[in-house]
mmCIF file of C-alpha atoms in Angstrom:
data_model
loop_
_atom_site.group_PDB
_atom_site.id
_atom_site.type_symbol
_atom_site.label_atom_id
_atom_site.label_comp_id
_atom_site.label_asym_id
_atom_site.label_seq_id
_atom_site.Cartn_x
_atom_site.Cartn_y
_atom_site.Cartn_z
ATOM 1 C CA UNK E 192 -1.514 22.081 5.473
ATOM 2 C CA UNK E 193 -4.263 20.317 7.355
ATOM 3 C CA UNK E 194 -3.242 17.046 9.122
ATOM 4 C CA UNK E 195 -4.916 14.099 7.431
ATOM 5 C CA UNK E 196 -7.324 12.143 9.643
ATOM 6 C CA UNK E 197 -5.846 8.697 10.849
ATOM 7 C CA UNK E 198 -8.697 6.748 9.394
ATOM 8 C CA UNK E 199 -8.921 8.631 5.924
ATOM 9 C CA UNK E 200 -6.678 6.369 3.880
ATOM 10 C CA UNK E 201 -8.446 3.027 5.231
ATOM 11 C CA UNK E 202 -11.729 4.549 4.461
ATOM 12 C CA UNK E 203 -11.014 5.698 1.151
ATOM 13 C CA UNK E 204 -9.220 2.229 0.310
ATOM 14 C CA UNK E 205 -12.260 0.361 1.459
ATOM 15 C CA UNK E 206 -14.766 2.677 -0.702
ATOM 16 C CA UNK E 207 -12.426 2.010 -3.547
ATOM 17 C CA UNK E 208 -12.771 -1.758 -2.893
ATOM 18 C CA UNK E 209 -16.633 -1.303 -3.183
ATOM 19 C CA UNK E 210 -16.362 0.762 -6.276
ATOM 20 C CA UNK E 211 -14.007 -1.943 -7.916
ATOM 21 C CA UNK E 212 -16.396 -4.671 -6.969
ATOM 22 C CA UNK E 213 -19.431 -3.108 -8.288
ATOM 23 C CA UNK E 214 -17.493 -1.919 -11.663
ATOM 24 C CA UNK E 215 -15.831 -4.992 -12.591
ATOM 25 C CA UNK E 216 -18.023 -7.681 -10.870
ATOM 26 C CA UNK E 217 -19.614 -8.356 -14.470
ATOM 27 C CA UNK E 218 -16.431 -9.849 -15.705
ATOM 28 C CA UNK E 219 -17.042 -12.907 -13.411
ATOM 29 C CA UNK E 220 -20.607 -13.414 -14.228
ATOM 30 C CA UNK E 221 -20.962 -13.090 -17.953
ATOM 31 C CA UNK E 222 -21.983 -16.460 -18.683
ATOM 32 C CA UNK E 223 -24.564 -17.005 -15.877
ATOM 33 C CA UNK E 224 -25.959 -13.316 -16.718
ATOM 34 C CA UNK E 225 -26.296 -13.925 -20.223
ATOM 35 C CA UNK E 226 -27.722 -17.238 -19.780
ATOM 36 C CA UNK E 227 -30.606 -15.554 -17.486
ATOM 37 C CA UNK E 228 -31.035 -12.616 -19.773
ATOM 38 C CA UNK E 229 -30.779 -14.685 -22.962
ATOM 39 C CA UNK E 230 -27.829 -12.903 -24.482
ATOM 40 C CA UNK E 231 -24.434 -13.956 -25.639
ATOM 41 C CA UNK E 232 -21.238 -13.385 -23.427
ATOM 42 C CA UNK E 233 -20.078 -10.699 -26.064
ATOM 43 C CA UNK E 234 -23.421 -8.984 -25.591
ATOM 44 C CA UNK E 235 -23.323 -9.215 -21.982
ATOM 45 C CA UNK E 236 -19.699 -7.919 -21.976
ATOM 46 C CA UNK E 237 -20.991 -4.672 -23.461
ATOM 47 C CA UNK E 238 -22.343 -3.803 -19.881
ATOM 48 C CA UNK E 239 -18.645 -2.926 -18.939
ATOM 49 C CA UNK E 240 -18.507 -0.977 -22.321
ATOM 50 C CA UNK E 241 -21.628 0.991 -21.346
ATOM 51 C CA UNK E 242 -20.217 1.813 -17.843
ATOM 52 C CA UNK E 243 -16.770 2.798 -19.023
ATOM 53 C CA UNK E 244 -18.347 5.149 -21.599
ATOM 54 C CA UNK E 245 -20.634 6.715 -19.198
ATOM 55 C CA UNK E 246 -17.710 7.177 -16.507
ATOM 56 C CA UNK E 247 -15.693 8.803 -19.078
ATOM 57 C CA UNK E 248 -18.276 11.227 -19.960
ATOM 58 C CA UNK E 249 -19.718 11.952 -16.715
ATOM 59 C CA UNK E 250 -16.844 11.779 -14.371
ATOM 60 C CA UNK E 251 -14.931 14.964 -15.441
ATOM 61 C CA UNK E 252 -18.264 17.131 -15.699
ATOM 62 C CA UNK E 253 -19.591 15.996 -12.342
ATOM 63 C CA UNK E 254 -16.462 16.766 -10.619
ATOM 64 C CA UNK E 255 -16.244 20.244 -12.168
ATOM 65 C CA UNK E 256 -19.947 21.061 -11.171
ATOM 66 C CA UNK E 257 -19.471 19.887 -7.658
ATOM 67 C CA UNK E 258 -16.063 21.681 -7.347
ATOM 68 C CA UNK E 259 -17.351 24.202 -4.668
ATOM 69 C CA UNK E 260 -19.155 21.715 -2.494
ATOM 70 C CA UNK E 261 -17.384 20.140 0.406
ATOM 71 C CA UNK E 262 -15.477 16.994 -0.357
ATOM 72 C CA UNK E 263 -17.092 14.769 2.254
ATOM 73 C CA UNK E 264 -20.604 15.540 0.765
ATOM 74 C CA UNK E 265 -19.418 14.912 -2.932
ATOM 75 C CA UNK E 266 -17.843 11.515 -1.716
ATOM 76 C CA UNK E 267 -20.883 10.449 0.192
ATOM 77 C CA UNK E 268 -23.203 11.571 -2.786
ATOM 78 C CA UNK E 269 -21.285 9.451 -5.197
ATOM 79 C CA UNK E 270 -21.441 6.420 -2.997
ATOM 80 C CA UNK E 271 -25.271 6.781 -2.453
ATOM 81 C CA UNK E 272 -25.813 6.981 -6.157
ATOM 82 C CA UNK E 273 -23.514 3.811 -6.593
ATOM 83 C CA UNK E 274 -25.526 2.102 -3.954
ATOM 84 C CA UNK E 275 -28.748 2.923 -5.516
ATOM 85 C CA UNK E 276 -27.373 1.700 -9.041
ATOM 86 C CA UNK E 277 -26.447 -1.631 -7.472
ATOM 87 C CA UNK E 278 -30.079 -2.011 -6.216
ATOM 88 C CA UNK E 279 -31.554 -1.494 -9.530
ATOM 89 C CA UNK E 280 -29.034 -3.940 -11.164
ATOM 90 C CA UNK E 281 -30.219 -6.523 -8.623
ATOM 91 C CA UNK E 282 -33.851 -5.793 -9.748
ATOM 92 C CA UNK E 283 -33.323 -5.313 -13.406
ATOM 93 C CA UNK E 284 -35.740 -7.287 -15.449
ATOM 94 C CA UNK E 285 -33.865 -6.633 -18.994
ATOM 95 C CA UNK E 286 -30.619 -5.529 -20.504
ATOM 96 C CA UNK E 287 -32.240 -2.099 -21.058
ATOM 97 C CA UNK E 288 -32.720 -1.394 -17.309
ATOM 98 C CA UNK E 289 -29.498 -2.914 -16.371
ATOM 99 C CA UNK E 290 -27.617 -0.537 -18.847
ATOM 100 C CA UNK E 291 -29.478 2.298 -17.149
ATOM 101 C CA UNK E 292 -28.304 1.204 -13.761
ATOM 102 C CA UNK E 293 -24.771 0.897 -14.900
ATOM 103 C CA UNK E 294 -24.791 4.487 -16.376
ATOM 104 C CA UNK E 295 -26.100 5.632 -12.687
ATOM 105 C CA UNK E 296 -23.308 3.456 -11.075
ATOM 106 C CA UNK E 297 -20.660 5.064 -13.443
ATOM 107 C CA UNK E 298 -21.846 8.604 -12.349
ATOM 108 C CA UNK E 299 -21.620 7.624 -8.713
ATOM 109 C CA UNK E 300 -18.258 6.292 -9.130
ATOM 110 C CA UNK E 301 -17.113 9.102 -11.309
ATOM 111 C CA UNK E 302 -17.861 11.435 -8.614
ATOM 112 C CA UNK E 303 -16.143 9.350 -5.881
ATOM 113 C CA UNK E 304 -12.866 8.001 -7.222
ATOM 114 C CA UNK E 305 -11.062 11.158 -8.587
ATOM 115 C CA UNK E 306 -12.200 13.280 -5.594
ATOM 116 C CA UNK E 307 -10.943 10.827 -3.153
ATOM 117 C CA UNK E 308 -7.500 10.561 -4.992
ATOM 118 C CA UNK E 309 -7.325 14.231 -5.104
ATOM 119 C CA UNK E 310 -8.021 14.625 -1.357
ATOM 120 C CA UNK E 311 -5.330 12.103 -0.503
ATOM 121 C CA UNK E 312 -2.781 13.560 -2.704
ATOM 122 C CA UNK E 313 -3.452 17.130 -1.294
ATOM 123 C CA UNK E 314 -3.304 16.109 2.323
ATOM 124 C CA UNK E 315 -0.061 14.456 2.228
ATOM 125 C CA UNK E 316 3.485 15.873 1.345
ATOM 126 C CA UNK E 317 4.943 15.142 -2.228
ATOM 127 C CA UNK E 318 7.376 12.782 -1.001
ATOM 128 C CA UNK E 319 4.656 10.428 0.330
ATOM 129 C CA UNK E 320 2.429 10.887 -2.557
ATOM 130 C CA UNK E 321 3.033 7.988 -4.692
ATOM 131 C CA UNK E 322 2.744 5.680 -1.855
ATOM 132 C CA UNK E 323 -0.389 7.276 -0.334
ATOM 133 C CA UNK E 324 -2.011 7.043 -3.858
ATOM 134 C CA UNK E 325 -1.114 3.394 -4.067
ATOM 135 C CA UNK E 326 -2.846 2.790 -0.970
ATOM 136 C CA UNK E 327 -5.918 4.716 -1.763
ATOM 137 C CA UNK E 328 -6.145 2.407 -5.181
ATOM 138 C CA UNK E 329 -5.414 -0.578 -3.217
ATOM 139 C CA UNK E 330 -8.891 -1.149 -2.658
ATOM 140 C CA UNK E 331 -9.307 -1.687 -6.454
ATOM 141 C CA UNK E 332 -6.634 -4.430 -6.413
ATOM 142 C CA UNK E 333 -8.263 -6.036 -3.355
ATOM 143 C CA UNK E 334 -11.306 -6.015 -5.405
ATOM 144 C CA UNK E 335 -9.703 -8.205 -7.928
ATOM 145 C CA UNK E 336 -8.583 -10.538 -5.290
ATOM 146 C CA UNK E 337 -11.907 -10.833 -3.474
ATOM 147 C CA UNK E 338 -14.656 -9.154 -5.055
ATOM 148 C CA UNK E 339 -14.321 -10.258 -8.798
ATOM 149 C CA UNK E 340 -13.769 -13.960 -8.083
ATOM 150 C CA UNK E 341 -16.248 -13.832 -5.233
ATOM 151 C CA UNK E 342 -18.960 -12.340 -7.583
ATOM 152 C CA UNK E 343 -18.197 -14.971 -9.862
ATOM 153 C CA UNK E 344 -18.694 -17.730 -7.237
ATOM 154 C CA UNK E 345 -21.781 -16.246 -6.169
ATOM 155 C CA UNK E 346 -23.296 -15.505 -9.753
ATOM 156 C CA UNK E 347 -22.648 -19.322 -10.662
ATOM 157 C CA UNK E 348 -23.993 -20.782 -7.433
ATOM 158 C CA UNK E 349 -26.860 -18.476 -6.303
ATOM 159 C CA UNK E 350 -27.493 -16.392 -9.388
ATOM 160 C CA UNK E 351 -25.914 -13.155 -10.843
ATOM 161 C CA UNK E 352 -28.400 -10.606 -9.050
ATOM 162 C CA UNK E 353 -27.074 -11.907 -5.546
ATOM 163 C CA UNK E 354 -23.675 -10.297 -6.655
ATOM 164 C CA UNK E 355 -25.167 -6.792 -6.816
ATOM 165 C CA UNK E 356 -27.058 -7.350 -3.503
ATOM 166 C CA UNK E 357 -23.778 -8.048 -2.003
ATOM 167 C CA UNK E 358 -22.575 -4.505 -3.457
ATOM 168 C CA UNK E 359 -25.610 -2.873 -1.951
ATOM 169 C CA UNK E 360 -24.880 -4.541 1.616
ATOM 170 C CA UNK E 361 -21.236 -3.312 1.213
ATOM 171 C CA UNK E 362 -22.044 0.464 0.364
ATOM 172 C CA UNK E 363 -24.041 1.248 3.272
ATOM 173 C CA UNK E 364 -21.235 0.912 5.812
ATOM 174 C CA UNK E 365 -18.926 2.861 3.348
ATOM 175 C CA UNK E 366 -21.226 5.618 3.226
ATOM 176 C CA UNK E 367 -21.438 6.121 7.033
ATOM 177 C CA UNK E 368 -17.506 5.816 7.428
ATOM 178 C CA UNK E 369 -17.141 8.503 4.775
ATOM 179 C CA UNK E 370 -19.492 10.647 6.685
ATOM 180 C CA UNK E 371 -17.730 10.026 10.046
ATOM 181 C CA UNK E 372 -14.114 10.035 8.869
ATOM 182 C CA UNK E 373 -13.776 12.667 6.233
ATOM 183 C CA UNK E 374 -13.737 16.275 7.775
ATOM 184 C CA UNK E 375 -16.676 18.333 7.347
ATOM 185 C CA UNK E 376 -16.284 21.238 4.926
ATOM 186 C CA UNK E 377 -12.981 20.153 3.449
ATOM 187 C CA UNK E 378 -12.235 22.214 0.415
ATOM 188 C CA UNK E 379 -9.098 22.838 -1.944
ATOM 189 C CA UNK E 380 -8.846 25.279 -4.862
ATOM 190 C CA UNK E 381 -12.429 25.348 -6.340
ATOM 191 C CA UNK E 382 -12.823 23.556 -9.614
ATOM 192 C CA UNK E 383 -15.202 24.891 -12.380
ATOM 193 C CA UNK E 384 -16.263 23.923 -15.902
ATOM 194 C CA UNK E 385 -13.886 26.597 -16.876
ATOM 195 C CA UNK E 386 -10.978 24.643 -15.368
ATOM 196 C CA UNK E 387 -12.211 21.545 -17.097
ATOM 197 C CA UNK E 388 -12.178 23.470 -20.488
ATOM 198 C CA UNK E 389 -8.740 24.727 -19.845
ATOM 199 C CA UNK E 390 -7.572 21.223 -19.282
ATOM 200 C CA UNK E 391 -9.059 19.872 -22.316
ATOM 201 C CA UNK E 392 -7.558 22.374 -24.644
ATOM 202 C CA UNK E 393 -4.086 21.439 -23.389
ATOM 203 C CA UNK E 394 -3.439 18.830 -25.905
ATOM 204 C CA UNK E 395 -0.237 17.613 -24.423
ATOM 205 C CA UNK E 396 -1.795 17.220 -21.105
ATOM 206 C CA UNK E 397 -4.737 15.141 -22.596
ATOM 207 C CA UNK E 398 -2.205 13.130 -24.601
ATOM 208 C CA UNK E 399 -0.423 12.173 -21.437
ATOM 209 C CA UNK E 400 -3.759 11.267 -19.741
ATOM 210 C CA UNK E 401 -4.838 9.100 -22.464
ATOM 211 C CA UNK E 402 -1.905 6.783 -21.914
ATOM 212 C CA UNK E 403 -4.016 5.286 -19.088
ATOM 213 C CA UNK E 404 -6.559 4.374 -21.730
ATOM 214 C CA UNK E 405 -4.219 2.612 -24.249
ATOM 215 C CA UNK E 406 -2.455 0.780 -21.426
ATOM 216 C CA UNK E 407 -5.663 -0.365 -19.786
ATOM 217 C CA UNK E 408 -7.310 -0.720 -23.167
ATOM 218 C CA UNK E 409 -4.817 -3.612 -24.105
ATOM 219 C CA UNK E 410 -5.352 -5.256 -20.942
ATOM 220 C CA UNK E 411 -8.969 -5.384 -21.169
ATOM 221 C CA UNK E 412 -9.054 -6.939 -24.705
ATOM 222 C CA UNK E 413 -8.193 -9.985 -22.729
ATOM 223 C CA UNK E 414 -9.338 -9.360 -19.192
ATOM 224 C CA UNK E 415 -12.984 -8.756 -20.089
ATOM 225 C CA UNK E 416 -13.400 -12.411 -21.570
ATOM 226 C CA UNK E 417 -11.110 -14.252 -19.387
ATOM 227 C CA UNK E 418 -14.075 -16.382 -18.195
ATOM 228 C CA UNK E 419 -15.130 -17.661 -21.409
ATOM 229 C CA UNK E 420 -11.511 -18.102 -22.487
ATOM 230 C CA UNK E 421 -10.881 -20.404 -19.599
ATOM 231 C CA UNK E 422 -13.931 -22.395 -20.035
ATOM 232 C CA UNK E 423 -13.086 -22.965 -23.747
ATOM 233 C CA UNK E 424 -9.432 -23.608 -23.673
ATOM 234 C CA UNK E 425 -8.749 -24.948 -20.176
ATOM 235 C CA UNK E 426 -12.243 -26.676 -19.646
ATOM 236 C CA UNK E 427 -12.747 -24.734 -16.383
ATOM 237 C CA UNK E 428 -15.984 -24.275 -14.821
ATOM 238 C CA UNK E 429 -17.102 -22.149 -11.833
ATOM 239 C CA UNK E 430 -14.325 -23.293 -9.431
ATOM 240 C CA UNK E 431 -11.463 -23.024 -12.034
ATOM 241 C CA UNK E 432 -12.825 -19.555 -13.317
ATOM 242 C CA UNK E 433 -12.962 -18.246 -9.720
ATOM 243 C CA UNK E 434 -9.543 -19.564 -8.888
ATOM 244 C CA UNK E 435 -7.907 -17.929 -11.891
ATOM 245 C CA UNK E 436 -9.622 -14.544 -11.044
ATOM 246 C CA UNK E 437 -8.587 -14.769 -7.495
ATOM 247 C CA UNK E 438 -5.002 -15.575 -8.577
ATOM 248 C CA UNK E 439 -5.108 -12.488 -10.806
ATOM 249 C CA UNK E 440 -6.355 -10.233 -8.030
ATOM 250 C CA UNK E 441 -3.575 -11.659 -5.781
ATOM 251 C CA UNK E 442 -1.113 -10.510 -8.488
ATOM 252 C CA UNK E 443 -3.032 -7.217 -8.821
ATOM 253 C CA UNK E 444 -2.547 -6.494 -5.017
ATOM 254 C CA UNK E 445 1.374 -7.185 -5.081
ATOM 255 C CA UNK E 446 1.691 -4.930 -8.165
ATOM 256 C CA UNK E 447 -0.337 -2.209 -6.563
ATOM 257 C CA UNK E 448 1.524 -2.232 -3.372
ATOM 258 C CA UNK E 449 4.926 -2.392 -5.385
ATOM 259 C CA UNK E 450 4.029 0.386 -7.811
ATOM 260 C CA UNK E 451 4.352 3.149 -5.340
ATOM 261 C CA UNK E 452 7.758 2.110 -3.927
ATOM 262 C CA UNK E 453 8.998 1.453 -7.670
ATOM 263 C CA UNK E 454 7.873 5.018 -8.653
ATOM 264 C CA UNK E 455 9.493 6.737 -5.643
ATOM 265 C CA UNK E 456 12.650 4.911 -6.361
ATOM 266 C CA UNK E 457 12.857 4.400 -10.237
ATOM 267 C CA UNK E 458 10.632 7.386 -11.551
ATOM 268 C CA UNK E 459 7.478 7.207 -13.508
ATOM 269 C CA UNK E 460 9.037 6.732 -16.738
ATOM 270 C CA UNK E 461 11.236 3.961 -15.978
ATOM 271 C CA UNK E 462 8.508 2.145 -14.150
ATOM 272 C CA UNK E 463 5.897 2.554 -16.910
ATOM 273 C CA UNK E 464 8.229 1.558 -19.667
ATOM 274 C CA UNK E 465 9.178 -1.729 -17.652
ATOM 275 C CA UNK E 466 5.543 -2.473 -17.142
ATOM 276 C CA UNK E 467 4.576 -2.042 -20.857
ATOM 277 C CA UNK E 468 7.477 -4.493 -21.813
ATOM 278 C CA UNK E 469 6.645 -7.060 -19.368
ATOM 279 C CA UNK E 470 2.820 -7.035 -20.764
ATOM 280 C CA UNK E 471 4.082 -7.483 -24.103
ATOM 281 C CA UNK E 472 6.240 -10.532 -23.356
ATOM 282 C CA UNK E 473 3.328 -12.290 -21.299
ATOM 283 C CA UNK E 474 -0.035 -11.432 -23.219
ATOM 284 C CA UNK E 475 0.805 -13.659 -26.334
ATOM 285 C CA UNK E 476 0.972 -16.756 -24.093
ATOM 286 C CA UNK E 477 -2.754 -16.665 -23.484
ATOM 287 C CA UNK E 478 -3.253 -17.192 -27.157
ATOM 288 C CA UNK E 479 -1.258 -20.473 -26.549
ATOM 289 C CA UNK E 480 -3.694 -21.998 -24.058
ATOM 290 C CA UNK E 481 -3.957 -24.672 -22.687
ATOM 291 C CA UNK E 482 -1.072 -24.759 -20.370
ATOM 292 C CA UNK E 483 -0.651 -26.763 -17.224
ATOM 293 C CA UNK E 484 -2.653 -25.402 -14.161
ATOM 294 C CA UNK E 485 0.618 -24.404 -12.376
ATOM 295 C CA UNK E 486 1.950 -22.660 -15.341
ATOM 296 C CA UNK E 487 -1.289 -20.807 -15.976
ATOM 297 C CA UNK E 488 -1.347 -19.727 -12.396
ATOM 298 C CA UNK E 489 2.166 -18.337 -12.496
ATOM 299 C CA UNK E 490 1.518 -16.627 -15.881
ATOM 300 C CA UNK E 491 -1.611 -14.799 -14.456
ATOM 301 C CA UNK E 492 0.177 -13.866 -11.215
ATOM 302 C CA UNK E 493 2.919 -11.894 -13.073
ATOM 303 C CA UNK E 494 0.593 -10.525 -15.833
ATOM 304 C CA UNK E 495 -1.638 -9.016 -13.071
ATOM 305 C CA UNK E 496 1.389 -7.599 -11.089
ATOM 306 C CA UNK E 497 2.581 -5.796 -14.108
ATOM 307 C CA UNK E 498 -0.809 -4.856 -15.463
ATOM 308 C CA UNK E 499 -2.060 -3.181 -12.269
ATOM 309 C CA UNK E 500 1.510 -1.589 -11.073
ATOM 310 C CA UNK E 501 1.035 1.362 -13.446
ATOM 311 C CA UNK E 502 -1.389 3.577 -11.683
ATOM 312 C CA UNK E 503 0.610 4.934 -9.020
ATOM 313 C CA UNK E 504 3.364 5.918 -11.577
ATOM 314 C CA UNK E 505 1.015 7.356 -14.069
ATOM 315 C CA UNK E 506 -1.026 9.504 -11.283
ATOM 316 C CA UNK E 507 2.421 10.651 -9.814
ATOM 317 C CA UNK E 508 3.278 11.854 -13.491
ATOM 318 C CA UNK E 509 0.031 13.558 -13.905
ATOM 319 C CA UNK E 510 -0.113 15.544 -10.760
ATOM 320 C CA UNK E 511 3.404 16.781 -11.265
ATOM 321 C CA UNK E 512 2.122 18.046 -14.668
ATOM 322 C CA UNK E 513 -1.101 19.303 -13.525
ATOM 323 C CA UNK E 514 -0.140 21.643 -10.413
ATOM 324 C CA UNK E 515 -3.400 23.326 -9.321
ATOM 325 C CA UNK E 516 -5.397 21.671 -11.840
ATOM 326 C CA UNK E 517 -4.657 18.231 -10.273
ATOM 327 C CA UNK E 518 -8.360 17.475 -9.306
ATOM 328 C CA UNK E 519 -9.500 17.864 -12.917
ATOM 329 C CA UNK E 520 -6.640 16.077 -14.231
ATOM 330 C CA UNK E 521 -7.275 13.128 -11.920
ATOM 331 C CA UNK E 522 -10.813 13.058 -13.016
ATOM 332 C CA UNK E 523 -10.061 12.856 -16.509
ATOM 333 C CA UNK E 524 -7.295 10.165 -15.579
ATOM 334 C CA UNK E 525 -10.094 8.267 -13.742
ATOM 335 C CA UNK E 526 -12.231 8.775 -17.000
ATOM 336 C CA UNK E 527 -9.438 7.406 -19.092
ATOM 337 C CA UNK E 528 -9.272 4.206 -17.020
ATOM 338 C CA UNK E 529 -13.049 3.586 -18.224
ATOM 339 C CA UNK E 530 -12.221 4.737 -21.751
ATOM 340 C CA UNK E 531 -9.613 2.190 -21.923
ATOM 341 C CA UNK E 532 -11.885 -0.549 -20.275
ATOM 342 C CA UNK E 533 -14.708 0.572 -22.782
ATOM 343 C CA UNK E 534 -12.404 0.496 -25.746
ATOM 344 C CA UNK E 535 -10.438 -2.751 -24.864
ATOM 345 C CA UNK E 536 -13.810 -4.598 -23.962
ATOM 346 C CA UNK E 537 -15.142 -3.484 -27.451
ATOM 347 C CA UNK E 538 -12.238 -4.473 -29.434
ATOM 348 C CA UNK E 539 -12.050 -7.892 -27.456
ATOM 349 C CA UNK E 540 -15.799 -8.571 -28.397
ATOM 350 C CA UNK E 541 -14.975 -7.947 -31.936
ATOM 351 C CA UNK E 542 -11.870 -10.095 -31.982
ATOM 352 C CA UNK E 543 -13.972 -12.814 -30.189
ATOM 353 C CA UNK E 544 -16.796 -12.713 -32.809
ATOM 354 C CA UNK E 545 -14.359 -12.689 -35.859
ATOM 355 C CA UNK E 546 -11.257 -14.548 -34.800
ATOM 356 C CA UNK E 547 -12.324 -16.576 -31.687
ATOM 357 C CA UNK E 548 -11.286 -16.550 -28.118
ATOM 358 C CA UNK E 549 -7.632 -17.701 -28.850
ATOM 359 C CA UNK E 550 -6.806 -14.561 -30.650
ATOM 360 C CA UNK E 551 -7.438 -12.345 -27.638
ATOM 361 C CA UNK E 552 -3.675 -12.674 -26.312
ATOM 362 C CA UNK E 553 -2.272 -11.749 -29.562
ATOM 363 C CA UNK E 554 -4.701 -8.934 -30.008
ATOM 364 C CA UNK E 555 -3.849 -7.607 -26.561
ATOM 365 C CA UNK E 556 -0.163 -7.715 -27.305
ATOM 366 C CA UNK E 557 -0.586 -5.486 -30.174
ATOM 367 C CA UNK E 558 -2.655 -3.221 -28.240
ATOM 368 C CA UNK E 559 0.240 -2.848 -25.627
ATOM 369 C CA UNK E 560 2.847 -2.090 -28.206
ATOM 370 C CA UNK E 561 0.683 0.720 -29.383
ATOM 371 C CA UNK E 562 0.449 1.709 -25.497
ATOM 372 C CA UNK E 563 4.388 1.604 -25.225
ATOM 373 C CA UNK E 564 4.834 3.890 -28.307
ATOM 374 C CA UNK E 565 2.110 6.336 -26.818
ATOM 375 C CA UNK E 566 3.881 6.568 -23.522
ATOM 376 C CA UNK E 567 7.298 7.151 -25.252
ATOM 377 C CA UNK E 568 5.797 9.923 -27.543
ATOM 378 C CA UNK E 569 3.810 11.385 -24.786
ATOM 379 C CA UNK E 570 6.803 11.603 -22.501
ATOM 380 C CA UNK E 571 8.776 13.628 -25.076
ATOM 381 C CA UNK E 572 5.752 15.847 -25.648
ATOM 382 C CA UNK E 573 4.800 16.531 -22.089
ATOM 383 C CA UNK E 574 4.457 20.171 -20.891
ATOM 384 C CA UNK E 575 7.717 21.881 -19.950
ATOM 385 C CA UNK E 576 6.555 22.219 -16.452
ATOM 386 C CA UNK E 577 6.847 18.310 -16.088
ATOM 387 C CA UNK E 578 9.536 17.199 -13.560
ATOM 388 C CA UNK E 579 12.389 14.933 -14.844
ATOM 389 C CA UNK E 580 11.439 11.352 -14.437
#
């Protein structure tokens, strides 16, 4: 096994921070963006749905098509595409152009994220795998702490386009660092479209992957529309919304860091069941707002901790099931993240239009109950090669 470069994990973490900011910055800017482009928050929220759907379709295909290319080149290409998409977003004159930019961003992220995860998993021994993957995805959690609330503040203060200009500025050093710190010519077992087709035909494997979609789908029913929910029920403006998003991100960081340790000690199944149950208890409270500021901050911290702690456990589970097809399965899992975000944001938009913002917490609770049932059933149906949880 090739010894991993010392800076590999920090560089992958920082690059995933960039991806997280660029992907989810829309959440904090729904109102100023909608006002500028003269669309409703529900309509603006569809930008996340478009990104998610594009990612879910493009990521597995692009990873398979580039399977014989060195990992450094693939990751650098993904970040270049992501940077160009952010530039296009900053200059977009209409929702049509902005949606096209989101598709390009999804393609770039869909190349980078699964390849980064597979590279990290392959270069470290199995005993360290969950913690390494948690660190790689730590960047996504930090994006919730810094990127999304900062994007919200920038959008409310200077205009939503400046949020995307910041993404462009962050992307340039990430591209350079990937090129410098990922070894040239780094390759693993080549992945082809045939490998993708083989995994897609394994229905039990796909059912296990899709737990990612049901878990995150339930989360995004609420999370996508957090800003307008807080505005209506708590009377928050720019500063209040930014603070709650920052608190949510802080909880996400703690959950992400704890997830690798929990998975290594408890196993993936116990970890995931516990997280689902925690979400089912917490989500209905968001339909009972307003609360005191302190209670809301505490609720949001614990909700975010349990909501973002699932990734290391789920990826450890899938890598154990996938064997030599881990890269394809991780690409499908990354796609499943955005399928969940797309479905969740679409359901949340429907609930918002037909039942109002106060129904989002109850709707998300129903979604998380479905996710728990999915988890228990998929655990029983997992391929026989699966390790015991």
